[in-house]
XYZ file of C-alpha atoms in Angstrom:
606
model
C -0.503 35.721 -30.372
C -1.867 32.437 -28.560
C 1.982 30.835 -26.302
C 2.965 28.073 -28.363
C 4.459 26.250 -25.001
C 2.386 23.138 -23.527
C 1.717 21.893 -20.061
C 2.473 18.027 -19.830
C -0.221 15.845 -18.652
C 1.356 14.791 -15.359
C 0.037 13.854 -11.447
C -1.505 17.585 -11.263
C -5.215 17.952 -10.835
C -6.882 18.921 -14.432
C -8.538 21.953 -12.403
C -5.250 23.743 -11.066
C -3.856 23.476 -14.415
C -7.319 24.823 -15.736
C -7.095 27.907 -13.046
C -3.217 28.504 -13.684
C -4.098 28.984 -18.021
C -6.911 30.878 -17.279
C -4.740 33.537 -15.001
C -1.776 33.325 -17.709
C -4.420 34.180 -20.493
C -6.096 37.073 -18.646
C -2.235 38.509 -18.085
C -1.656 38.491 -21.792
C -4.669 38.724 -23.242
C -5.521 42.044 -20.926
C -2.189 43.182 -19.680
C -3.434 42.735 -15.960
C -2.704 41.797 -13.031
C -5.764 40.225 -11.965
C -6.954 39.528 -8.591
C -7.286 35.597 -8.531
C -9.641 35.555 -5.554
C -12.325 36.457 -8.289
C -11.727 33.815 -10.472
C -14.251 30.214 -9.801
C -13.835 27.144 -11.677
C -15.647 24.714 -10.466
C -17.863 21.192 -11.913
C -20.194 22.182 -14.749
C -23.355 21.935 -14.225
C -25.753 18.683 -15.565
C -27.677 19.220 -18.623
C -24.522 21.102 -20.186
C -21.731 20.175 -22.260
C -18.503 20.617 -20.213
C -16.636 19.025 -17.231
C -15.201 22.279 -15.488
C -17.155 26.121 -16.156
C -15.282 29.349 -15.687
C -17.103 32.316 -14.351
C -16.165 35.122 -17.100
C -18.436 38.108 -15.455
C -15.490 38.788 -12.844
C -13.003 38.985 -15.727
C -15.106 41.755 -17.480
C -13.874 44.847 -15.509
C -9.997 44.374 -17.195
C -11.342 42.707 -20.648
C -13.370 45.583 -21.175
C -15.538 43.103 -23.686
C -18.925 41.066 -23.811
C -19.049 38.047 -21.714
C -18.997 35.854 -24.801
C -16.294 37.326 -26.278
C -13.926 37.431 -23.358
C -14.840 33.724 -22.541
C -14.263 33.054 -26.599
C -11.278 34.631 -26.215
C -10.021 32.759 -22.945
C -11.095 29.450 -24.141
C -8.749 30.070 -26.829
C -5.804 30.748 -25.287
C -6.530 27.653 -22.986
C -7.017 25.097 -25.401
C -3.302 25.860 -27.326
C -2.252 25.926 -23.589
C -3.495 22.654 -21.533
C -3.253 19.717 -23.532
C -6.164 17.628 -21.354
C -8.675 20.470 -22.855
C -10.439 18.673 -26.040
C -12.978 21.555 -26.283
C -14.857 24.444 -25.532
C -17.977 26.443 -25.328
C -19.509 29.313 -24.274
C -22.980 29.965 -22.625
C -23.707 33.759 -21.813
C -21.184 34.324 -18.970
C -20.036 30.849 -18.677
C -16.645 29.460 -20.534
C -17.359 25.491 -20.201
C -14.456 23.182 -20.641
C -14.334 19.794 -22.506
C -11.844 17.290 -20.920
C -10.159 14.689 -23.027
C -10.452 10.687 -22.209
C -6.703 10.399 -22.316
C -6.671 12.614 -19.039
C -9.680 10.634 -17.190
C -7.620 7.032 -18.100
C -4.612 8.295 -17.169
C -5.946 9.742 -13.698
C -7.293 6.232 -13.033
C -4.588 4.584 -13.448
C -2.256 7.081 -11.522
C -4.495 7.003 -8.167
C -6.137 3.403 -8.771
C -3.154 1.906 -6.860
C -2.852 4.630 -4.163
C -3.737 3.593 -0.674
C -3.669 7.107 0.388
C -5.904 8.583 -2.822
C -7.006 12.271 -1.218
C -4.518 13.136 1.237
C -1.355 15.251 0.806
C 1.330 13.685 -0.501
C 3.654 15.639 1.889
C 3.641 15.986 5.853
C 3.312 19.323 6.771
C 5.208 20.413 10.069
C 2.594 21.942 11.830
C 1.243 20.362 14.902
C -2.582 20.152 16.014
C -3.679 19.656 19.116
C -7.047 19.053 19.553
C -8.891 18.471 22.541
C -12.368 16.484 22.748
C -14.461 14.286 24.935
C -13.537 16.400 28.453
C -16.209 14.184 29.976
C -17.235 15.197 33.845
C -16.599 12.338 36.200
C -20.334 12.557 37.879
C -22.586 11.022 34.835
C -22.029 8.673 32.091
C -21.325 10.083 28.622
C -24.531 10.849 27.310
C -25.613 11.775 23.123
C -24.152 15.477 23.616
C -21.208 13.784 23.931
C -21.394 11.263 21.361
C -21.256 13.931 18.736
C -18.393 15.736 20.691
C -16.148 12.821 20.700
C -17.081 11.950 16.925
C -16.949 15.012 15.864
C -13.195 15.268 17.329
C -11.576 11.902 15.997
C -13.337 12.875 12.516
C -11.615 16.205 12.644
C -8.337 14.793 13.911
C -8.431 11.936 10.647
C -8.617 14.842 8.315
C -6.458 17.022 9.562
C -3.877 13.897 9.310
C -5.180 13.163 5.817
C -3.776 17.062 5.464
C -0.445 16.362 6.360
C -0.572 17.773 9.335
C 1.238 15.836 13.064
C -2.099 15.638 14.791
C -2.241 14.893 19.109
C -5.137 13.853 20.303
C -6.150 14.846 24.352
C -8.772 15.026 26.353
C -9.149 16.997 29.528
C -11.315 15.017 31.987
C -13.669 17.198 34.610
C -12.453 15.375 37.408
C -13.347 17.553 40.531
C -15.414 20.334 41.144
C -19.005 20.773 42.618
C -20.213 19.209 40.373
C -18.265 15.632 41.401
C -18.791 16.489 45.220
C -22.796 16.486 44.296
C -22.374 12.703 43.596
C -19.648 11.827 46.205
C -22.237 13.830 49.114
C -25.161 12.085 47.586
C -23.911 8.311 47.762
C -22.778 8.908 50.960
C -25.919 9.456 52.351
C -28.018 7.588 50.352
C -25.947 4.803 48.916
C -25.639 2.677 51.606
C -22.250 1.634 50.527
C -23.454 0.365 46.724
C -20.718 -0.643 44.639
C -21.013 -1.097 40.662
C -20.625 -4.838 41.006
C -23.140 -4.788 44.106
C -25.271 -3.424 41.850
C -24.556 -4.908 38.712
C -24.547 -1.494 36.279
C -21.221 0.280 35.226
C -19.801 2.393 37.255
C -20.668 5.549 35.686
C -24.416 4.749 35.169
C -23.928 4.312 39.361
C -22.519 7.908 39.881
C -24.827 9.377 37.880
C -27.679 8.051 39.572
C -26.548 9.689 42.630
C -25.881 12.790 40.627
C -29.709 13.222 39.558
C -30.211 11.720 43.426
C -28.790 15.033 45.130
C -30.449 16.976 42.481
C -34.255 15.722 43.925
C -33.399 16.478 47.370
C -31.459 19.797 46.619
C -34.526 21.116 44.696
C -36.893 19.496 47.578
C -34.790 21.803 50.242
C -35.083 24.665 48.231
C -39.210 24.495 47.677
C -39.391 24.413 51.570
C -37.339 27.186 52.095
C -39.114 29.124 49.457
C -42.330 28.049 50.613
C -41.346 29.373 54.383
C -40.801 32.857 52.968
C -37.574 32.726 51.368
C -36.143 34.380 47.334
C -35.579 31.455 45.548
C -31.878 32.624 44.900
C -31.491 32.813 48.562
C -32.802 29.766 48.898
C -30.872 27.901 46.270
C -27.322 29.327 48.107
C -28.767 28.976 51.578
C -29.757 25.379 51.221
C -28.086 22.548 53.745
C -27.094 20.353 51.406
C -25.273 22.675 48.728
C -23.190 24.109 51.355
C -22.395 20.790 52.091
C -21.160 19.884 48.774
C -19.361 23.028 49.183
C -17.475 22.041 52.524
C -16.676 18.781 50.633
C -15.027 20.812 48.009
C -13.065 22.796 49.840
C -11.799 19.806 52.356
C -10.858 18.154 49.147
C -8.918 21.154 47.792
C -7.295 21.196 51.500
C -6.479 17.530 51.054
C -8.856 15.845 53.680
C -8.078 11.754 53.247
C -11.202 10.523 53.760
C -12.815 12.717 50.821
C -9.777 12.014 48.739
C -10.253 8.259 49.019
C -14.064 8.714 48.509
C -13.107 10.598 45.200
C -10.250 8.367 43.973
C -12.739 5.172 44.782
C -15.989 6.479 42.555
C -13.855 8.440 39.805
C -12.435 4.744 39.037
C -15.403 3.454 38.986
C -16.192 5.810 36.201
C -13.417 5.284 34.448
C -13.755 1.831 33.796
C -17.020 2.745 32.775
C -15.641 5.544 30.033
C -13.428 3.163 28.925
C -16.404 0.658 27.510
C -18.526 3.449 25.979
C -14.695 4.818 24.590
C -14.000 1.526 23.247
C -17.427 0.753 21.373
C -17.303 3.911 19.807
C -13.890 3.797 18.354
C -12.193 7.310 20.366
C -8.433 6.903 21.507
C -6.426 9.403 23.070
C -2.995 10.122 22.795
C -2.721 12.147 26.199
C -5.194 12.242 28.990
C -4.665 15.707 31.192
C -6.943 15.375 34.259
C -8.020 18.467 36.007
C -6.919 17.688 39.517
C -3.487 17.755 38.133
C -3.629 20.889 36.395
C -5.792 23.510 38.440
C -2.913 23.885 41.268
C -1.021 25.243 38.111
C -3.856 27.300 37.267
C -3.814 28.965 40.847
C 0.106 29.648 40.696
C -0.375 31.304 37.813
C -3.516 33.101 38.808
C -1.252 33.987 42.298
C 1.250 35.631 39.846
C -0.720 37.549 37.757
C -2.159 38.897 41.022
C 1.371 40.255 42.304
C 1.182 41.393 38.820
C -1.333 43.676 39.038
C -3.100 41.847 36.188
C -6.083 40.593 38.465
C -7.592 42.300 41.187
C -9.020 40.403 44.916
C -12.442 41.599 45.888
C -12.601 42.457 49.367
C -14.492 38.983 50.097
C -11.476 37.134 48.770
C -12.424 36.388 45.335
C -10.362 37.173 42.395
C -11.814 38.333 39.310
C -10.064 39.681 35.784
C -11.451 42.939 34.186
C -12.850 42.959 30.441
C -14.850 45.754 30.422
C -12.748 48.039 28.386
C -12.815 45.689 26.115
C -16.860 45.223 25.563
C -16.922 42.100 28.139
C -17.259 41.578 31.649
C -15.415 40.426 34.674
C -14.788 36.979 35.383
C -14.480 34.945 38.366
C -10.833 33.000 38.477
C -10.782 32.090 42.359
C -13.901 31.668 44.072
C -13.635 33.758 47.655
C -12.481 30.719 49.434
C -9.626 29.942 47.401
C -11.087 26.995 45.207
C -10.916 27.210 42.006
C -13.588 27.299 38.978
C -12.853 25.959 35.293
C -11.366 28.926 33.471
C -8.937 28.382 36.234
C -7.865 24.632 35.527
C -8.182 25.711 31.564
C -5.335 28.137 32.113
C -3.288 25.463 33.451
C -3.569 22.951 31.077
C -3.388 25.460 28.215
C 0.013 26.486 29.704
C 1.070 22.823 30.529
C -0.645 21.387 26.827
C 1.334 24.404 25.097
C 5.092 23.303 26.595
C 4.633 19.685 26.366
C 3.705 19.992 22.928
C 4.601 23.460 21.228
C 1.809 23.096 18.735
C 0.935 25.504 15.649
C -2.536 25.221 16.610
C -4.728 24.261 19.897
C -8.296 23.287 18.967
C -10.749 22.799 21.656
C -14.256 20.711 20.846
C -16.425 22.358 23.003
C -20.281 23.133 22.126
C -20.995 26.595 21.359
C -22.594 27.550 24.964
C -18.820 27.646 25.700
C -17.935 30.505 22.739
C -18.062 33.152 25.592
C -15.546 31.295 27.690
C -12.997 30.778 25.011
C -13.116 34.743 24.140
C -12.095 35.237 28.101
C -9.823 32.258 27.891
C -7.642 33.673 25.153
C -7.728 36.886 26.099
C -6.425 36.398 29.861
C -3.825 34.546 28.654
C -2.665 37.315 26.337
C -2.811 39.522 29.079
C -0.889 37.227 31.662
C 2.157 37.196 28.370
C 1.271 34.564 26.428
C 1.660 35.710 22.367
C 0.727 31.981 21.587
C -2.893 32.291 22.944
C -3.775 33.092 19.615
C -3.358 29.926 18.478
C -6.373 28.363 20.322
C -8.931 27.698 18.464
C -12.744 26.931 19.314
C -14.495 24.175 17.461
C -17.625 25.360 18.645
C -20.925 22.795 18.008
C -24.432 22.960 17.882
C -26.285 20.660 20.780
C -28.208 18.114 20.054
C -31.746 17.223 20.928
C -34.085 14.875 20.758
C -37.523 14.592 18.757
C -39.002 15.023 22.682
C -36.555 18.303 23.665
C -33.564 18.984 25.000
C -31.314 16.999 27.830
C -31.035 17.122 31.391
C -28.112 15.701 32.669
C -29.457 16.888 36.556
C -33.059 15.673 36.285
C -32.010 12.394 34.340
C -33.485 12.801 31.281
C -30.225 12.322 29.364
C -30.200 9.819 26.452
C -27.186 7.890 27.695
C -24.696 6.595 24.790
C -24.585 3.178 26.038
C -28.135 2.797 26.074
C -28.181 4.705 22.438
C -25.622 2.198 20.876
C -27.383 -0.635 22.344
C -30.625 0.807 20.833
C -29.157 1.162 17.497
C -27.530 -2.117 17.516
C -30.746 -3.902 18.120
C -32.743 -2.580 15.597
C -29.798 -2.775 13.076
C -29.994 -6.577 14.029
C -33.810 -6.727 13.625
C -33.445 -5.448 10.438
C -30.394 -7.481 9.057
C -32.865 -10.685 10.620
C -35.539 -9.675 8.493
C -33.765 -9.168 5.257
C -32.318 -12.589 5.669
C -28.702 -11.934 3.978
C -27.208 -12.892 6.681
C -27.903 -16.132 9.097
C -29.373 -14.983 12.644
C -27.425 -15.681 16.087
C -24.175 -16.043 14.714
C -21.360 -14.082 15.085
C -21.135 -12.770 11.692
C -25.074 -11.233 12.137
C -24.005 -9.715 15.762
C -20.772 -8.163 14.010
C -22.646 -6.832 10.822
C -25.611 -5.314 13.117
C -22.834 -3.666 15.274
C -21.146 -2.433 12.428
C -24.632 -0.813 10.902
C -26.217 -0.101 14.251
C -23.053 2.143 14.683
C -22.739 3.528 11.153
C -26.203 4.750 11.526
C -25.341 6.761 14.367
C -21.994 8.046 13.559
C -22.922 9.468 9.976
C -26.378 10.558 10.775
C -24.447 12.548 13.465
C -21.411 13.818 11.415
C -23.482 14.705 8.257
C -24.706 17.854 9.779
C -22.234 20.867 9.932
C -20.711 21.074 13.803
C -21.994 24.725 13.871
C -25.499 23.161 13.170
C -28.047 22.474 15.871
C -29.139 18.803 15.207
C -32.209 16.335 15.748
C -31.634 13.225 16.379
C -33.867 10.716 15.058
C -32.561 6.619 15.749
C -35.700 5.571 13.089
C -34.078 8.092 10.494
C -30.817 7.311 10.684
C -30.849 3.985 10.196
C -33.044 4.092 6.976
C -31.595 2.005 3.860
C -32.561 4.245 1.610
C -31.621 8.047 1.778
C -28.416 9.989 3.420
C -27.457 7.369 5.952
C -24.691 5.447 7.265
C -26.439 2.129 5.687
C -27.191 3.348 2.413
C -23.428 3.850 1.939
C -22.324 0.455 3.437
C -24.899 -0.874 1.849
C -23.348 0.622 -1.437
C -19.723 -0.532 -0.583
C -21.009 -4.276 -0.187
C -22.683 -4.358 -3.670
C -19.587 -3.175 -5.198
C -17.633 -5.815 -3.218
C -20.632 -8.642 -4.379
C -20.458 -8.025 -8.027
C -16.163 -7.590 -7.874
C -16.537 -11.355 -5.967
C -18.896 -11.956 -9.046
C -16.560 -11.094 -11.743
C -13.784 -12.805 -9.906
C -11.561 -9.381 -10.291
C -8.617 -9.654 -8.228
C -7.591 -5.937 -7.291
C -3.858 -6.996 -6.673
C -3.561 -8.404 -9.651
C -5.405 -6.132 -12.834
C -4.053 -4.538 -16.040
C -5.103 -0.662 -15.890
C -6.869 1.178 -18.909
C -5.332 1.113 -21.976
C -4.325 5.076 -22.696
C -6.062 4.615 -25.473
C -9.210 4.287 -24.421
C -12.056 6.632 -25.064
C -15.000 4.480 -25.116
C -16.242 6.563 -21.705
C -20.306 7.037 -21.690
C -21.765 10.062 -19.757
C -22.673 7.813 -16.458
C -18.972 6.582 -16.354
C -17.059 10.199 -16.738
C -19.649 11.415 -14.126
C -18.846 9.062 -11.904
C -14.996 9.638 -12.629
C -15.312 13.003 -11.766
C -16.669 12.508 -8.651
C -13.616 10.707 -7.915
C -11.668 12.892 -9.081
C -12.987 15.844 -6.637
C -12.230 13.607 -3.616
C -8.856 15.469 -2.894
C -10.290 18.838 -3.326
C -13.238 18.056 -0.987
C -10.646 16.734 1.573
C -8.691 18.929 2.166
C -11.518 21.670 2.277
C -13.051 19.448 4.623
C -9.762 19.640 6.761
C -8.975 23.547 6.295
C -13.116 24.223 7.427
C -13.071 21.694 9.997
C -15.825 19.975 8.681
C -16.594 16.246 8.780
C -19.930 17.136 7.355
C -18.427 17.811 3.600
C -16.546 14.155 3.723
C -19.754 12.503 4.871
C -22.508 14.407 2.225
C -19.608 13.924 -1.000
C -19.426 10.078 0.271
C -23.635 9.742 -0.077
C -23.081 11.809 -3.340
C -20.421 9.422 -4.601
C -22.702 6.540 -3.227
C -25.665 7.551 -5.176
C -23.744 8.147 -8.643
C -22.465 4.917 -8.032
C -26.095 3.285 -7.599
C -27.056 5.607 -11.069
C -24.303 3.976 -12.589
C -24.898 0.270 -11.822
C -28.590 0.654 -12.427
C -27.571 2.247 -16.452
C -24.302 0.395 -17.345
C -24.239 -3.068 -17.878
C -20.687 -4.074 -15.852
C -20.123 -8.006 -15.486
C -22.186 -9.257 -18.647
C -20.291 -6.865 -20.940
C -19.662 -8.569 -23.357
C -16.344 -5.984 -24.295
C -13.497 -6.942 -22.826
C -11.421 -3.758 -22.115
C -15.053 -1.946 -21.529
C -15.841 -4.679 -18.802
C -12.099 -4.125 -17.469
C -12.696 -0.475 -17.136
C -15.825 -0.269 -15.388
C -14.700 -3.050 -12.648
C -11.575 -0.688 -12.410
C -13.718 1.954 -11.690
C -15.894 0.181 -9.556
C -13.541 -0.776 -7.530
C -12.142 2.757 -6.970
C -15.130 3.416 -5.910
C -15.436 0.975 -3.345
C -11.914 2.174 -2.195
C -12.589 5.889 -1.638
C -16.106 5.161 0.276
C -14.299 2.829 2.602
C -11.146 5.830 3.080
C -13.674 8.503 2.912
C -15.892 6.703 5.907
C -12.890 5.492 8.049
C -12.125 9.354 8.711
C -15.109 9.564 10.131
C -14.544 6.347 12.164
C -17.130 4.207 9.920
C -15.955 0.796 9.128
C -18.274 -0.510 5.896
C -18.753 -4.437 5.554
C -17.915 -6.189 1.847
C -20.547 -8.353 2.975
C -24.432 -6.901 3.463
């Protein structure tokens, strides 16, 4: 006997209720417990009759009966039991359900009002921290980290969108080697140069001197190899890296005059990170800088020495010991007492973790680093530290260009100031030529810096992190296809024809609830809307921009299908024409929500 109890129609998504029925009927219907895991309910597919499919082949091993029948027989027991259910039919293995119009109105009207549509309704109390950027202060920020840093603040909005207290740091590579390259270099070849001396930022001016010592590094070692020396001999034996050395270690001993030398071009890069931050849109709520955390790293290091933890090679160097557990050794103190990254990592782990006492500790890193984050969690388990399992690696795919990959050291970096400005210029030869807008005037320079930007962001965050990537500036600014200005583009022509209609969306009667006039383009498009919460908060739990951005073009384009099929302002039906501006202004709502999380402002205007 079919229940002859009802679920109300209330703020819960059609689907839960659909999945919670389903498990019900399969309890009483087969007297088992069934594992739920199994079960998938998800959009039916185009061409058939239905709005949400059940997968009845799972189901078969405790029904005991054909596919039909068992989905006959479910399909049943869930249309006494969910009132939103108007029908349903069966193909083969597939239990397709019919969804009333009563449920569609009332689900616009419930969400059309709700500035946060999507996210959960509840904070959680779990804390995310979630480090990004961790730029080195001897080159600008270059496309590598362009999709770092956008990755991280797109990651960050959802997670925030989840309900979840998100901090956002970054950990900036502040000495080293690496930093002494470009403070030896200028020294001898900058004849005191300052950024305003020579009119470029400051970062653009310590990077040259980066890729400088590079050139005359790799000209010392060719003569030393070509007097008879093994190029790895060569490459440790040559002046001018031992130099860079010396300069490391006198700054790690506190020399003045390399301290000042550092302090002076690490501001000049600064100022010049704070420009590139600024035009792309990243903000930090804490900035760590390694010089302030690896002396913490080396106490700690010390200790787990006295420990017994770590062992000290007879040159001086101290090294932890994976072996037995399928790795290797690494390096923690170099044999003359500097320090090396995992070092400063262990630090600011330990310092990030009592500052904030997070649930969670995500690090943005791209996947070269996977190796170091195994070692990273694993010596801090060993040194006593239960939370280590809590860090988490957002590892990333690099990104290259149509001509190859980067190199930072030889120069051949695409720079992200020089990228933006690219973008931006033929965004503005483009919005020129299309005439919409008047040339020269502020409103043309704002618009192309909005587009030039949106091209770059999406075409970046539309790939999966884990993805290796191509970047292509002539693709991703294409009007038509999966790009940043299709979708503005989209947004602006539902803002045009709302202007057109004169709909004020402070000031609208909803859908009448009883309404049922819908036509297949408009429940399509509904239902779209209606996943947006789902896809969110996958999006959050998989750490994956990538799923907002490709359900934002798909939304986009069933918009465009829409418009192009249904006649909106010059319907001549009153409550029809009311309905579809409603909707279209929904619309407009989530792809403006849906691109701010990934840091994509879209114009009303285009």
């Amino acid at each position: 006997m079919l229940p002859l109890h009802s679920h109300l129609m209330d703020s819960e998504m059609i689907i839960d209720k659909l999945f919670t029925a389903v498990v019900e009927a399969i309890n009483v219907l087969y007297k088992s417990d069934f594992d739920t895991k199994q079960l998938q309910i998800q959009p039916t597919r185009q061409g058939i009759k239905g709005d949400f499919t059940l997968v009845v082949f799972p189901i078969l091993k405790v029904s005991h009966l054909k596919p039909v029948d068992t989905a006959q027989q479910i399909g049943e027991y869930v249309i006494a039991d969910v009132l939103e259910v108007e029908s349903f039919n069966v193909v083969n293995g597939f239990l397709n359900f019919c969804i009333k119009s009563s449920y569609w109105v009332k689900f616009i009207n419930d969400n059309f009002y709700n500035k946060e549509y999507g996210c959960a309704e509840k904070k959680s109390a779990e804390r995310v921290v979630i480090e990004f950027s961790s730029p080195n202060t001897n080159k600008p920020l270059h496309l590598g980290h362009v999709r770092n840093n956008l990755i991280g603040v797109a990651v960050a909005n959802l997670l925030r969108c989840a309900g979840k207290d998100v901090v956002k740091v970054n950990l900036v590579n502040d000495r080293g080697i690496h930093i002494c390259k470009s403070m030896l270099a200028w020294q001898k070849w900058g004849n005191g140069i300052t950024p305003e001396a020579a009119n470029i930022k400051g970062d653009h001016l310590v990077g040259d001197y980066y890729v400088e010592f590079d050139k005359h590094y790799k000209s010392e070692i060719k003569q030393l190899v070509d007097g008879g020396m093994s190029e790895d001999e060569a490459k440790d034996k040559a002046r001018l890296i031992n130099e860079a050395r010396e300069m490391l270690k006198q700054w790690e001993d506190g020399n003045k005059a390399v301290i000042d030398l550092w302090r002076t071009m690490n501001e000049w890069v600064y100022k010049g990170f704070d420009v590139t931050y600024k035009r792309l849109g990243v903000v930090f709520d804490k900035v760590y800088y390694e010089s302030q955390t690896y002396l913490l790293g080396k106490e700690i290091v010390a200790d787990a020495l006295a420990k017994g933890f770590v062992q000290k090679d007879p040159d001086g160097s101290v090294w932890i010991d994976f072996t037995d557990e399928g790795l290797d050794r690494k390096l923690l103190l170099r044999k003359d007492g500097t320090s090396v990254y995992i070092t400063q990592d262990i630090g600011t782990a330990i310092l990030r973790h009592d500052e904030f006492m997070p649930d969670k500790m995500i690090y943005v890193v791209g996947n070269e680093q996977i190796y170091h984050f195994d070692v990273l969690k694993l010596t801090l388990k060993r040194f006593g530290y239960d939370w280590a399992d809590s860090i988490y690696h957002l590892s990333y795919g690099m990104v290259e260009l149509t001509t190859g990959k980067m190199k930072s050291r030889e120069g051949t970096v695409v720079d992200a100031d020089d990228l933006m400005d690219e973008m931006l210029g033929v965004a503005a030869g483009i919005i020129k030529e299309q005439g919409k807008v008047e040339a020269g005037t502020d409103e043309a320079d704002k618009l192309a810096d909005m587009v030039g930007l949106a091209a770059l962001k999406y075409f970046i965050l539309k790939v999966d992190p884990k993805k290796q990537m191509v970047f292509n500036p002539a693709d991703s600014i294409d009007f038509n296809g999966n790009t940043g200005p299709f979708i503005q583009y989209t947004h602006a022509r539902i803002c045009s024809l709302l202007l057109k209609a004169g709909f004020d969306k402070y000031n609208v009667n909803l859908v009448d609830d009883s309404f049922t006039a819908f036509n297949d383009y408009e429940v399509a498009l509904i239902k779209q809307l209606h996943d947006y919460p789902t896809v969110l908060q996958k999006a959050a739990d998989d750490f994956s921009p990538a799923q907002i951005a490709n359900y934002i073009y798909e939304l986009a384009k069933f918009y465009n299908r829409f418009y192009q099929e249904v006649n909106v302002t010059k319907e001549e039906n009153d409550e029809l024409k009311q309905m579809r501006l409603l909707l279209s202004c929904f619309v407009a709502s989530v792809i403006k929500n849906g691109m701010a999380i990934l840091g994509i402002e879209v114009p009303e205007k285009m």
